[in-house]
Coordinates of C-alpha atoms (C1' of nucleotides) in Angstrom, one line a residue:
Chain P
M19 CA 82.3 -8.1 110.3
S20 CA 83.3 -10.7 107.8
A21 CA 82.3 -10.6 104.0
K22 CA 78.8 -12.0 103.4
P23 CA 77.7 -13.3 100.2
A24 CA 75.4 -10.6 98.8
S25 CA 73.5 -9.9 102.0
P26 CA 70.3 -11.6 102.2
G27 CA 69.0 -8.1 102.7
R28 CA 66.6 -6.6 105.3
K29 CA 63.3 -6.5 103.0
K30 CA 64.0 -8.2 99.6
A31 CA 62.1 -11.5 98.8
G32 CA 64.8 -14.0 97.7
K33 CA 65.1 -17.6 97.6
G34 CA 65.6 -18.3 101.3
E35 CA 63.6 -15.5 102.5
E36 CA 61.3 -18.0 104.0
T37 CA 64.0 -19.6 105.8
R38 CA 65.0 -16.2 107.3
A39 CA 61.4 -15.6 108.5
K40 CA 61.5 -19.2 110.1
I41 CA 64.6 -18.5 112.0
L42 CA 63.2 -14.9 113.1
E43 CA 59.8 -16.5 114.2
A44 CA 61.6 -19.3 116.2
A45 CA 63.7 -16.7 117.8
L46 CA 61.0 -14.4 118.8
A47 CA 58.9 -17.2 120.2
L48 CA 61.7 -18.4 122.3
F49 CA 62.7 -15.0 123.5
M50 CA 59.1 -14.6 124.7
E51 CA 58.9 -18.0 126.1
R52 CA 62.1 -18.2 128.1
G53 CA 63.9 -14.7 127.7
F54 CA 66.9 -13.8 125.6
E55 CA 69.9 -15.3 127.8
Q56 CA 68.2 -18.4 128.0
T57 CA 67.5 -18.8 124.6
T58 CA 70.6 -20.4 122.6
M59 CA 71.2 -20.1 119.0
R60 CA 71.2 -23.8 118.9
A61 CA 67.6 -23.7 120.2
V62 CA 66.6 -21.1 117.7
A63 CA 68.2 -23.3 114.7
E64 CA 66.6 -26.7 116.1
E65 CA 63.1 -24.8 116.5
A66 CA 63.4 -23.3 113.0
G67 CA 64.6 -26.7 111.7
V68 CA 67.7 -25.5 110.2
S69 CA 71.4 -25.9 111.4
L70 CA 73.2 -23.6 113.5
G71 CA 75.5 -22.5 110.9
N72 CA 72.4 -21.7 108.7
A73 CA 71.0 -19.7 111.3
Y74 CA 74.2 -17.7 111.3
Y75 CA 73.9 -17.3 107.5
Y76 CA 70.8 -15.2 108.0
F77 CA 71.8 -13.5 111.1
E78 CA 75.3 -12.6 111.8
S79 CA 74.9 -12.6 115.4
K80 CA 72.2 -13.0 118.3
E81 CA 72.1 -9.5 118.6
E82 CA 71.1 -9.1 115.0
L83 CA 67.8 -11.1 115.8
V84 CA 67.1 -8.2 118.3
Q85 CA 67.6 -5.7 115.4
A86 CA 64.8 -7.6 113.7
F87 CA 62.6 -7.4 116.7
Y88 CA 63.0 -3.6 116.9
E89 CA 61.7 -3.3 113.3
R90 CA 58.8 -5.7 114.0
S91 CA 57.8 -3.7 117.3
H92 CA 58.0 -0.5 115.3
E93 CA 55.6 -1.8 112.6
E94 CA 53.3 -2.7 115.1
H95 CA 53.5 0.7 116.8
L96 CA 52.8 2.1 113.4
A97 CA 49.9 0.0 112.8
A98 CA 48.3 0.7 116.2
T99 CA 48.9 4.5 115.8
A100 CA 47.4 4.9 112.4
S101 CA 44.0 4.1 113.5
R102 CA 44.1 6.2 116.7
L103 CA 45.5 9.2 114.9
E104 CA 42.6 8.9 112.1
A105 CA 40.2 11.4 113.5
E106 CA 42.2 13.2 116.1
R107 CA 43.2 16.7 115.1
D108 CA 44.2 17.8 118.8
F109 CA 48.1 17.9 119.1
R110 CA 48.0 16.9 122.9
K111 CA 45.9 14.1 122.2
R112 CA 47.8 12.9 119.2
V113 CA 51.0 12.9 121.2
L114 CA 49.1 11.0 124.0
A115 CA 47.6 8.4 121.7
T116 CA 51.1 7.7 120.0
L117 CA 53.0 7.3 123.4
H118 CA 50.2 5.1 124.7
A119 CA 50.1 3.0 121.6
K120 CA 53.9 2.6 122.0
I121 CA 53.4 1.3 125.5
D122 CA 50.7 -0.9 124.5
T123 CA 52.4 -2.5 121.7
S124 CA 55.7 -3.1 123.6
E125 CA 54.0 -4.7 126.7
P126 CA 54.3 -8.3 125.4
Y127 CA 58.0 -7.6 125.2
H128 CA 58.6 -6.0 128.3
R129 CA 59.6 -9.2 130.3
F130 CA 62.9 -9.3 128.0
S131 CA 63.1 -5.8 127.0
G132 CA 65.8 -5.1 129.6
V133 CA 68.0 -7.5 127.7
L134 CA 67.1 -6.4 124.4
F135 CA 67.9 -2.8 125.2
R136 CA 71.0 -3.7 127.5
S137 CA 73.1 -2.7 124.2
A138 CA 71.0 0.4 124.0
A139 CA 73.4 2.4 126.1
D140 CA 76.3 1.1 124.3
P141 CA 77.7 3.6 121.4
H142 CA 79.5 0.9 119.8
S143 CA 76.6 -1.4 119.7
P144 CA 74.4 -1.5 116.3
L145 CA 71.3 -1.7 118.7
N146 CA 71.9 1.8 120.3
P147 CA 69.0 3.9 119.0
F148 CA 71.5 6.5 117.5
S149 CA 73.6 4.0 115.5
D150 CA 73.9 3.6 111.8
A151 CA 72.2 0.3 112.0
S152 CA 69.3 1.7 113.6
R153 CA 69.0 4.5 111.2
A154 CA 66.1 3.2 109.3
V155 CA 64.0 2.6 112.1
R156 CA 65.1 5.8 113.9
E157 CA 64.0 7.8 110.9
E158 CA 60.7 6.1 110.5
A159 CA 60.0 6.9 114.2
V160 CA 60.9 10.5 113.6
Q161 CA 58.7 10.7 110.5
L162 CA 55.9 9.3 112.6
M163 CA 56.2 12.3 115.0
E164 CA 56.2 14.5 111.9
R165 CA 52.8 13.1 111.1
V166 CA 51.7 13.5 114.5
I167 CA 52.6 17.4 114.3
D168 CA 51.4 17.9 110.6
G169 CA 48.2 16.1 111.1
S170 CA 47.2 18.4 113.9
S171 CA 45.9 21.9 114.4
L172 CA 49.3 22.9 115.6
D173 CA 51.3 25.4 113.7
P174 CA 54.7 26.1 115.2
P175 CA 57.1 28.5 113.9
A176 CA 59.3 27.0 111.2
D177 CA 62.5 26.8 113.3
L178 CA 60.6 24.9 116.0
R179 CA 58.7 23.0 113.4
R180 CA 62.1 21.8 111.9
E181 CA 63.5 20.4 115.2
L182 CA 60.3 19.2 116.8
P183 CA 60.0 15.6 115.2
Y184 CA 63.3 14.8 116.4
L185 CA 62.7 16.4 119.9
L186 CA 59.6 14.5 120.3
W187 CA 61.3 11.2 119.3
L188 CA 63.8 12.0 121.9
Y189 CA 61.2 12.4 124.5
E190 CA 59.7 9.1 123.5
M191 CA 63.2 7.5 124.0
G192 CA 63.2 9.0 127.5
V193 CA 59.8 7.5 128.1
I194 CA 60.8 4.1 126.9
L195 CA 63.9 4.2 129.1
F196 CA 61.6 4.8 132.1
W197 CA 59.2 1.8 130.7
I198 CA 62.2 -0.7 130.9
F199 CA 62.7 0.1 134.5
D200 CA 58.9 0.1 135.1
T201 CA 57.8 -3.1 137.1
S202 CA 54.4 -1.7 138.1
R203 CA 51.3 -3.6 136.9
G204 CA 50.4 -2.8 133.4
R205 CA 53.1 -0.2 133.4
G206 CA 51.1 2.2 135.4
R207 CA 53.9 4.5 136.3
T208 CA 54.8 4.9 132.8
R209 CA 51.4 5.7 131.9
H210 CA 51.2 8.2 134.6
L211 CA 54.3 9.6 133.5
I212 CA 53.0 10.3 130.0
D213 CA 49.6 11.4 131.2
R214 CA 51.5 13.9 133.3
T215 CA 54.1 15.1 131.1
V216 CA 52.6 15.2 127.7
P217 CA 50.5 18.3 128.8
I218 CA 53.6 20.0 130.1
V219 CA 55.5 19.4 126.9
T220 CA 52.6 20.6 124.6
R221 CA 52.1 23.6 126.8
L222 CA 55.7 24.5 126.3
I223 CA 55.6 24.0 122.5
S224 CA 52.4 26.2 122.3
L225 CA 54.4 28.8 124.4
G226 CA 57.2 28.4 122.1
G227 CA 54.9 29.9 119.4
N228 CA 54.2 33.1 121.2
P229 CA 56.2 35.9 119.3
I230 CA 57.0 37.5 122.7
L231 CA 59.1 34.3 123.7
A232 CA 60.8 34.2 120.2
P233 CA 64.3 35.2 121.6
L234 CA 64.0 32.5 124.3
R235 CA 62.9 29.9 121.6
K236 CA 65.8 30.9 119.5
A237 CA 68.1 30.4 122.2
V238 CA 66.7 27.1 123.2
L239 CA 66.8 25.8 119.8
K240 CA 70.4 27.1 119.2
L241 CA 71.5 25.1 122.2
I242 CA 69.6 21.9 121.1
R243 CA 71.6 22.1 117.7
E244 CA 74.8 22.8 119.4
L245 CA 74.3 19.7 121.6
R246 CA 73.3 17.6 118.5
D247 CA 75.2 18.5 115.9
G248 CA 79.0 17.7 115.6
D249 CA 79.8 14.6 117.4
A250 CA 77.4 13.6 120.2
F251 CA 74.2 12.3 119.2
A252 CA 74.9 12.8 115.6
G253 CA 73.8 9.6 114.6
G254 CA 77.1 8.3 113.3
D255 CA 78.3 4.8 113.8
A256 CA 79.4 5.8 117.4
G257 CA 76.1 7.4 118.2
Chain C
M2 CA 74.8 -18.6 142.2
S3 CA 76.5 -21.5 143.9
A4 CA 77.5 -21.4 147.6
K5 CA 80.7 -19.7 148.1
P6 CA 82.9 -20.2 151.0
A7 CA 82.5 -17.1 153.1
S8 CA 82.5 -14.6 150.4
P9 CA 85.9 -12.5 150.3
G10 CA 84.0 -9.5 151.2
R11 CA 83.9 -6.3 149.3
K12 CA 86.3 -4.2 151.5
K13 CA 87.6 -6.5 154.3
A14 CA 91.4 -6.8 154.5
G15 CA 92.1 -10.4 154.4
K16 CA 95.0 -12.7 153.6
G17 CA 94.6 -12.6 149.9
E18 CA 93.2 -9.1 149.7
E19 CA 96.4 -8.5 147.8
T20 CA 95.8 -11.0 145.3
R21 CA 92.2 -9.4 144.7
A22 CA 93.9 -6.1 144.2
K23 CA 96.3 -7.6 141.9
I24 CA 93.6 -9.0 139.7
L25 CA 91.5 -5.8 139.9
E26 CA 94.5 -3.6 138.7
A27 CA 95.3 -6.2 135.9
A28 CA 91.6 -6.2 134.6
L29 CA 91.4 -2.2 134.6
A30 CA 94.8 -2.0 132.8
L31 CA 93.7 -4.4 130.2
F32 CA 90.2 -3.0 129.6
M33 CA 91.9 0.6 129.1
E34 CA 94.4 -1.0 126.8
R35 CA 92.4 -3.0 124.6
G36 CA 88.7 -2.7 125.9
F37 CA 86.2 -4.8 127.5
E38 CA 85.3 -7.4 125.1
Q39 CA 88.8 -7.9 123.9
T40 CA 90.0 -8.6 127.3
T41 CA 89.8 -12.3 128.3
M42 CA 89.5 -13.6 131.9
R43 CA 92.3 -15.7 130.8
A44 CA 94.4 -12.6 130.0
V45 CA 93.4 -11.0 133.2
A46 CA 94.5 -13.8 135.3
E47 CA 98.0 -14.2 133.4
E48 CA 98.4 -10.3 133.7
A49 CA 97.7 -10.8 137.5
G50 CA 100.1 -13.8 137.8
V51 CA 97.1 -16.0 139.0
S52 CA 95.4 -18.9 137.4
L53 CA 92.0 -18.5 135.7
G54 CA 90.2 -20.3 138.6
N55 CA 91.9 -18.1 141.0
A56 CA 90.5 -14.8 139.2
Y57 CA 87.0 -16.4 139.7
Y58 CA 87.6 -17.0 143.3
Y59 CA 87.8 -13.2 143.7
F60 CA 85.5 -12.0 141.1
E61 CA 82.4 -14.1 140.3
S62 CA 82.2 -12.8 136.9
K63 CA 83.8 -10.4 134.3
E64 CA 80.9 -8.1 135.2
E65 CA 82.0 -8.0 138.8
L66 CA 85.2 -6.5 137.6
V67 CA 83.1 -3.5 136.3
Q68 CA 81.4 -3.2 139.3
A69 CA 84.6 -2.8 141.2
F70 CA 85.5 -0.3 138.3
Y71 CA 82.5 1.8 139.2
E72 CA 83.6 1.9 142.9
R73 CA 87.0 3.2 142.0
S74 CA 85.7 5.7 139.4
H75 CA 83.3 6.9 142.2
E76 CA 86.2 7.2 144.7
E77 CA 88.2 9.3 142.2
H78 CA 85.1 11.5 141.9
L79 CA 84.8 12.0 145.6
A80 CA 88.5 13.0 145.8
A81 CA 88.4 15.3 143.0
T82 CA 85.2 17.1 144.2
A83 CA 86.5 17.4 147.9
S84 CA 89.2 20.0 147.0
R85 CA 86.9 21.9 144.4
L86 CA 84.1 22.2 146.9
E87 CA 86.3 23.3 149.8
A88 CA 86.0 27.1 149.6
E89 CA 82.9 27.5 147.5
R90 CA 79.6 28.5 148.8
D91 CA 77.6 29.3 145.6
F92 CA 75.3 26.4 144.9
R93 CA 75.5 26.9 140.9
K94 CA 79.1 26.7 141.1
R95 CA 79.0 23.8 143.6
V96 CA 76.9 21.8 141.1
L97 CA 79.1 22.9 138.2
A98 CA 82.3 21.9 139.8
T99 CA 80.7 18.5 141.0
L100 CA 79.7 17.6 137.4
H101 CA 83.0 18.8 135.7
A102 CA 84.8 16.7 138.2
K103 CA 82.8 13.7 137.3
I104 CA 83.5 14.3 133.5
D105 CA 87.2 14.9 134.3
T106 CA 87.8 11.7 136.4
S107 CA 85.7 9.6 134.1
E108 CA 87.7 10.7 130.9
P109 CA 90.3 8.0 130.9
Y110 CA 87.5 5.5 130.9
H111 CA 85.5 7.0 128.2
R112 CA 86.9 4.6 125.5
F113 CA 85.3 1.7 126.9
S114 CA 82.6 3.2 129.0
G115 CA 80.1 2.0 126.2
V116 CA 80.7 -1.5 127.0
L117 CA 80.9 -0.8 130.8
F118 CA 77.8 0.8 130.7
R119 CA 75.9 -1.6 128.2
S120 CA 74.2 -3.3 131.0
A121 CA 73.1 0.0 132.6
A122 CA 69.9 0.0 130.7
D123 CA 69.2 -3.7 131.7
P124 CA 67.0 -3.8 135.0
H125 CA 68.0 -7.4 135.4
S126 CA 71.7 -6.6 135.6
P127 CA 73.4 -5.6 138.8
L128 CA 75.2 -3.1 136.7
N129 CA 72.2 -0.7 136.3
P130 CA 72.5 2.3 138.7
F131 CA 69.2 1.6 140.2
S132 CA 70.1 -2.1 141.2
D133 CA 70.7 -3.6 144.8
A134 CA 74.3 -4.3 143.8
S135 CA 74.7 -0.8 143.0
R136 CA 73.0 0.6 146.1
A137 CA 76.3 1.3 147.9
V138 CA 77.8 3.4 145.2
R139 CA 74.4 5.2 144.4
E140 CA 73.7 6.0 148.1
E141 CA 77.2 7.5 148.2
A142 CA 76.8 9.5 145.1
V143 CA 73.4 10.8 146.5
Q144 CA 75.1 11.8 149.6
L145 CA 77.6 13.7 147.6
M146 CA 74.9 15.8 146.2
E147 CA 73.6 16.3 149.8
R148 CA 76.9 17.7 150.7
V149 CA 76.7 19.8 147.7
I150 CA 73.3 21.2 148.8
D151 CA 74.6 21.6 152.7
G152 CA 77.7 23.2 152.2
S153 CA 76.1 25.8 150.1
S154 CA 74.1 29.1 150.8
L155 CA 71.2 27.6 149.4
D156 CA 68.2 26.9 151.8
P157 CA 65.6 25.2 150.0
P158 CA 62.1 24.4 151.7
A159 CA 62.0 21.2 153.6
D160 CA 59.9 19.1 151.0
L161 CA 62.2 20.1 148.2
R162 CA 65.4 19.8 150.2
R163 CA 64.2 16.1 150.8
E164 CA 64.1 15.3 147.3
L165 CA 66.7 17.4 145.9
P166 CA 69.9 15.2 146.6
Y167 CA 68.1 12.3 144.5
L168 CA 66.9 14.5 141.9
L169 CA 70.2 16.0 141.4
W170 CA 71.9 12.3 141.2
L171 CA 69.3 11.6 138.6
Y172 CA 70.3 14.7 136.7
E173 CA 73.8 13.6 136.9
M174 CA 72.9 10.1 135.5
G175 CA 71.3 11.9 132.5
V176 CA 74.5 13.9 131.9
I177 CA 76.5 10.6 132.0
L178 CA 74.0 8.9 129.4
F179 CA 74.8 11.8 127.2
W180 CA 78.6 11.7 128.0
I181 CA 78.7 8.0 126.9
F182 CA 77.4 8.9 123.5
D183 CA 79.7 12.1 123.2
T184 CA 82.5 11.6 120.8
S185 CA 83.5 15.2 120.8
R186 CA 87.2 16.3 121.6
G187 CA 87.7 16.6 125.2
R188 CA 84.0 15.9 125.8
G189 CA 83.3 19.5 124.8
R190 CA 79.6 18.8 124.0
T191 CA 79.0 17.3 127.5
R192 CA 80.9 20.3 129.0
H193 CA 78.6 22.6 127.0
L194 CA 75.6 20.7 128.0
I195 CA 76.5 21.1 131.8
D196 CA 77.5 24.8 131.4
R197 CA 74.0 25.5 129.8
T198 CA 71.8 23.2 131.8
V199 CA 73.1 23.8 135.3
P200 CA 72.1 27.4 135.5
I201 CA 68.4 26.5 134.4
V202 CA 68.3 23.6 137.0
T203 CA 69.7 26.0 139.8
R204 CA 67.3 28.8 138.7
L205 CA 64.4 26.4 138.8
I206 CA 65.5 25.2 142.4
S207 CA 65.6 29.0 143.4
L208 CA 62.2 29.6 142.0
G209 CA 61.0 26.5 143.8
G210 CA 61.9 28.1 147.0
N211 CA 59.3 31.3 146.2
P212 CA 56.3 30.9 148.6
I213 CA 54.2 32.0 145.7
L214 CA 55.0 28.9 143.8
A215 CA 54.5 26.7 146.9
P216 CA 51.4 24.9 145.3
L217 CA 53.1 24.3 142.0
R218 CA 56.2 23.1 143.8
K219 CA 54.2 20.5 145.9
A220 CA 52.3 19.4 142.8
V221 CA 55.8 18.7 141.0
L222 CA 57.1 17.0 144.0
K223 CA 54.1 14.8 144.5
L224 CA 54.3 13.7 140.7
I225 CA 58.0 12.9 141.3
R226 CA 57.2 10.9 144.4
E227 CA 54.5 9.0 142.6
L228 CA 56.7 8.1 139.7
R229 CA 59.4 7.0 142.0
D230 CA 57.7 5.3 144.7
G231 CA 56.1 1.8 144.3
D232 CA 57.8 -0.1 141.5
A233 CA 59.5 1.8 139.0
F234 CA 62.9 3.1 139.9
A235 CA 62.3 1.6 143.3
G236 CA 65.8 0.6 143.6
G237 CA 64.9 -3.0 144.0
D238 CA 66.5 -5.9 142.3
A239 CA 64.7 -5.2 139.1
G240 CA 65.4 -1.4 139.3
Chain F
dG20 C1' 88.7 -22.8 156.6
dT21 C1' 91.4 -19.8 153.2
dC22 C1' 93.3 -19.9 149.0
dT23 C1' 95.0 -21.7 144.3
dA24 C1' 95.2 -24.5 140.3
dT25 C1' 93.7 -27.7 136.4
dA26 C1' 90.1 -29.6 133.8
dA27 C1' 86.0 -29.5 131.7
dC28 C1' 81.5 -27.5 130.0
dC29 C1' 78.6 -24.5 127.5
dG30 C1' 77.3 -21.7 124.0
dG31 C1' 78.2 -17.7 120.8
dA32 C1' 80.7 -17.6 116.4
dT33 C1' 83.6 -19.1 112.3
dA34 C1' 85.5 -22.3 108.5
dG35 C1' 85.1 -24.7 104.9
dA36 C1' 83.0 -29.0 102.6
dC37 C1' 78.9 -30.1 99.7
Chain V
dG2 C1' 72.1 -21.9 100.7
dT3 C1' 72.9 -25.5 103.9
dC4 C1' 75.4 -28.5 106.7
dT5 C1' 79.3 -30.4 110.1
dA6 C1' 83.3 -29.7 112.7
dT7 C1' 85.7 -26.4 115.5
dC8 C1' 87.3 -22.6 117.8
dC9 C1' 87.3 -19.6 121.6
dG10 C1' 86.3 -17.5 125.8
dG11 C1' 83.0 -17.1 129.9
dT12 C1' 82.0 -20.0 133.6
dT13 C1' 82.0 -24.0 136.6
dA14 C1' 83.5 -28.3 139.0
dT15 C1' 86.7 -30.1 141.8
dA16 C1' 91.0 -31.5 143.7
dG17 C1' 94.0 -30.2 146.7
dA18 C1' 97.9 -26.8 149.0
dC19 C1' 98.8 -23.8 152.5

DNA sequence: GTCTATAACCGGATAGAC
DNA sequence: GTCTATCCGGTTATAGAC
């Protein structure tokens, strides 16, 4: 909100970048140890060996620490996915691998994920996946889906190809929403959801490539564009 | 958390029931006027003409005022739906009327709905639609879908009929999630979403009644039960 | 036993000195 | 870039009135 002296920046290596890292490490450790609500900013500062005010110099709010968590979680997903996609050309298996990798890498954070995502449904929160603040991570996640497609033997029609990465990302968001509420051991229900719905999704995509179904495909894509463009889900500040 | 002297109860008419109502009115008015975050409990108490401590006697937390809002919003939806369903037998039109009534009655709250629903994605929050605290409203909302079905000419197979009210409610939740992020004038995109997806949904339900598709129907219903039963989405305290 | 008020407490966030 | 001192508002403790 208030003016910040030459924002420490998300990625730039600066003088106090080390301090920033220290604070983030302390925060994540405490979040994992005792949860989000139970972790006070004072505790984070103390654990990091800095003052409260200093912690707020690097992170404008407690929520901003969550944003940093998102970025880390996404990077772990990228790393986990890379190796699993290496030798796989089958589109269905690539989607399966990507989603399971997401669940795998997110598992350590499940305990407090609910709190992390509590702002996910708030259009005014920078933490919602459609916000400007989330843009960088969102675009990278969509790009990941692009690689999932392009590295496969799938060759969808151009119009479908254009929307597909975003649609797959939306699908991933849905799976994550389910995952948040999933209390089963090993997130078994979410795994089940993935295993059962991915074949359906990939089947539909394949069907969409059939020339006979072109009119239907175009109608569906038109609807999707209408629902996304303009305001809702537009990715503006309010989502 | 702490012991409370014979909880004032949600609906019982008691001596101070009037005070409770005054506080709730004040809170809702202020929420609408300046939003959730900007409304302090002190302001609510002042507006209601009671002390801060008194406000907390009737509502254990600021969030509990939101729960009360949910109930009111639901009652308005019930009222608005009743008249619109009166003379309509067509299933598709009944679903359309029900969902549009939901959007109509929720519109006044849209401005601050994001904040109201910010805990909706937190499995540990009593505000999430799957929580114990939300049970009463949730069950009434599912029952509304039951009436939408039973008052129509639709006659689905027993196994589908059993799951259908809950599934329609889930569908409604999805529409509301979209609505939260919808900043278009008059919530036009959400209306569009409803108008375009309700026919698809009702078509699928009709198809599901076709004896030829019984095996497919049973497989789908089995998957749905598997995903719902057990832990995830079970409606326990953690969702 | 039901209700109401006052005075803290605690933690997120900010101001401003160094 | 880092600190100390405050502010502010949700929440709690508790005393006491009806």
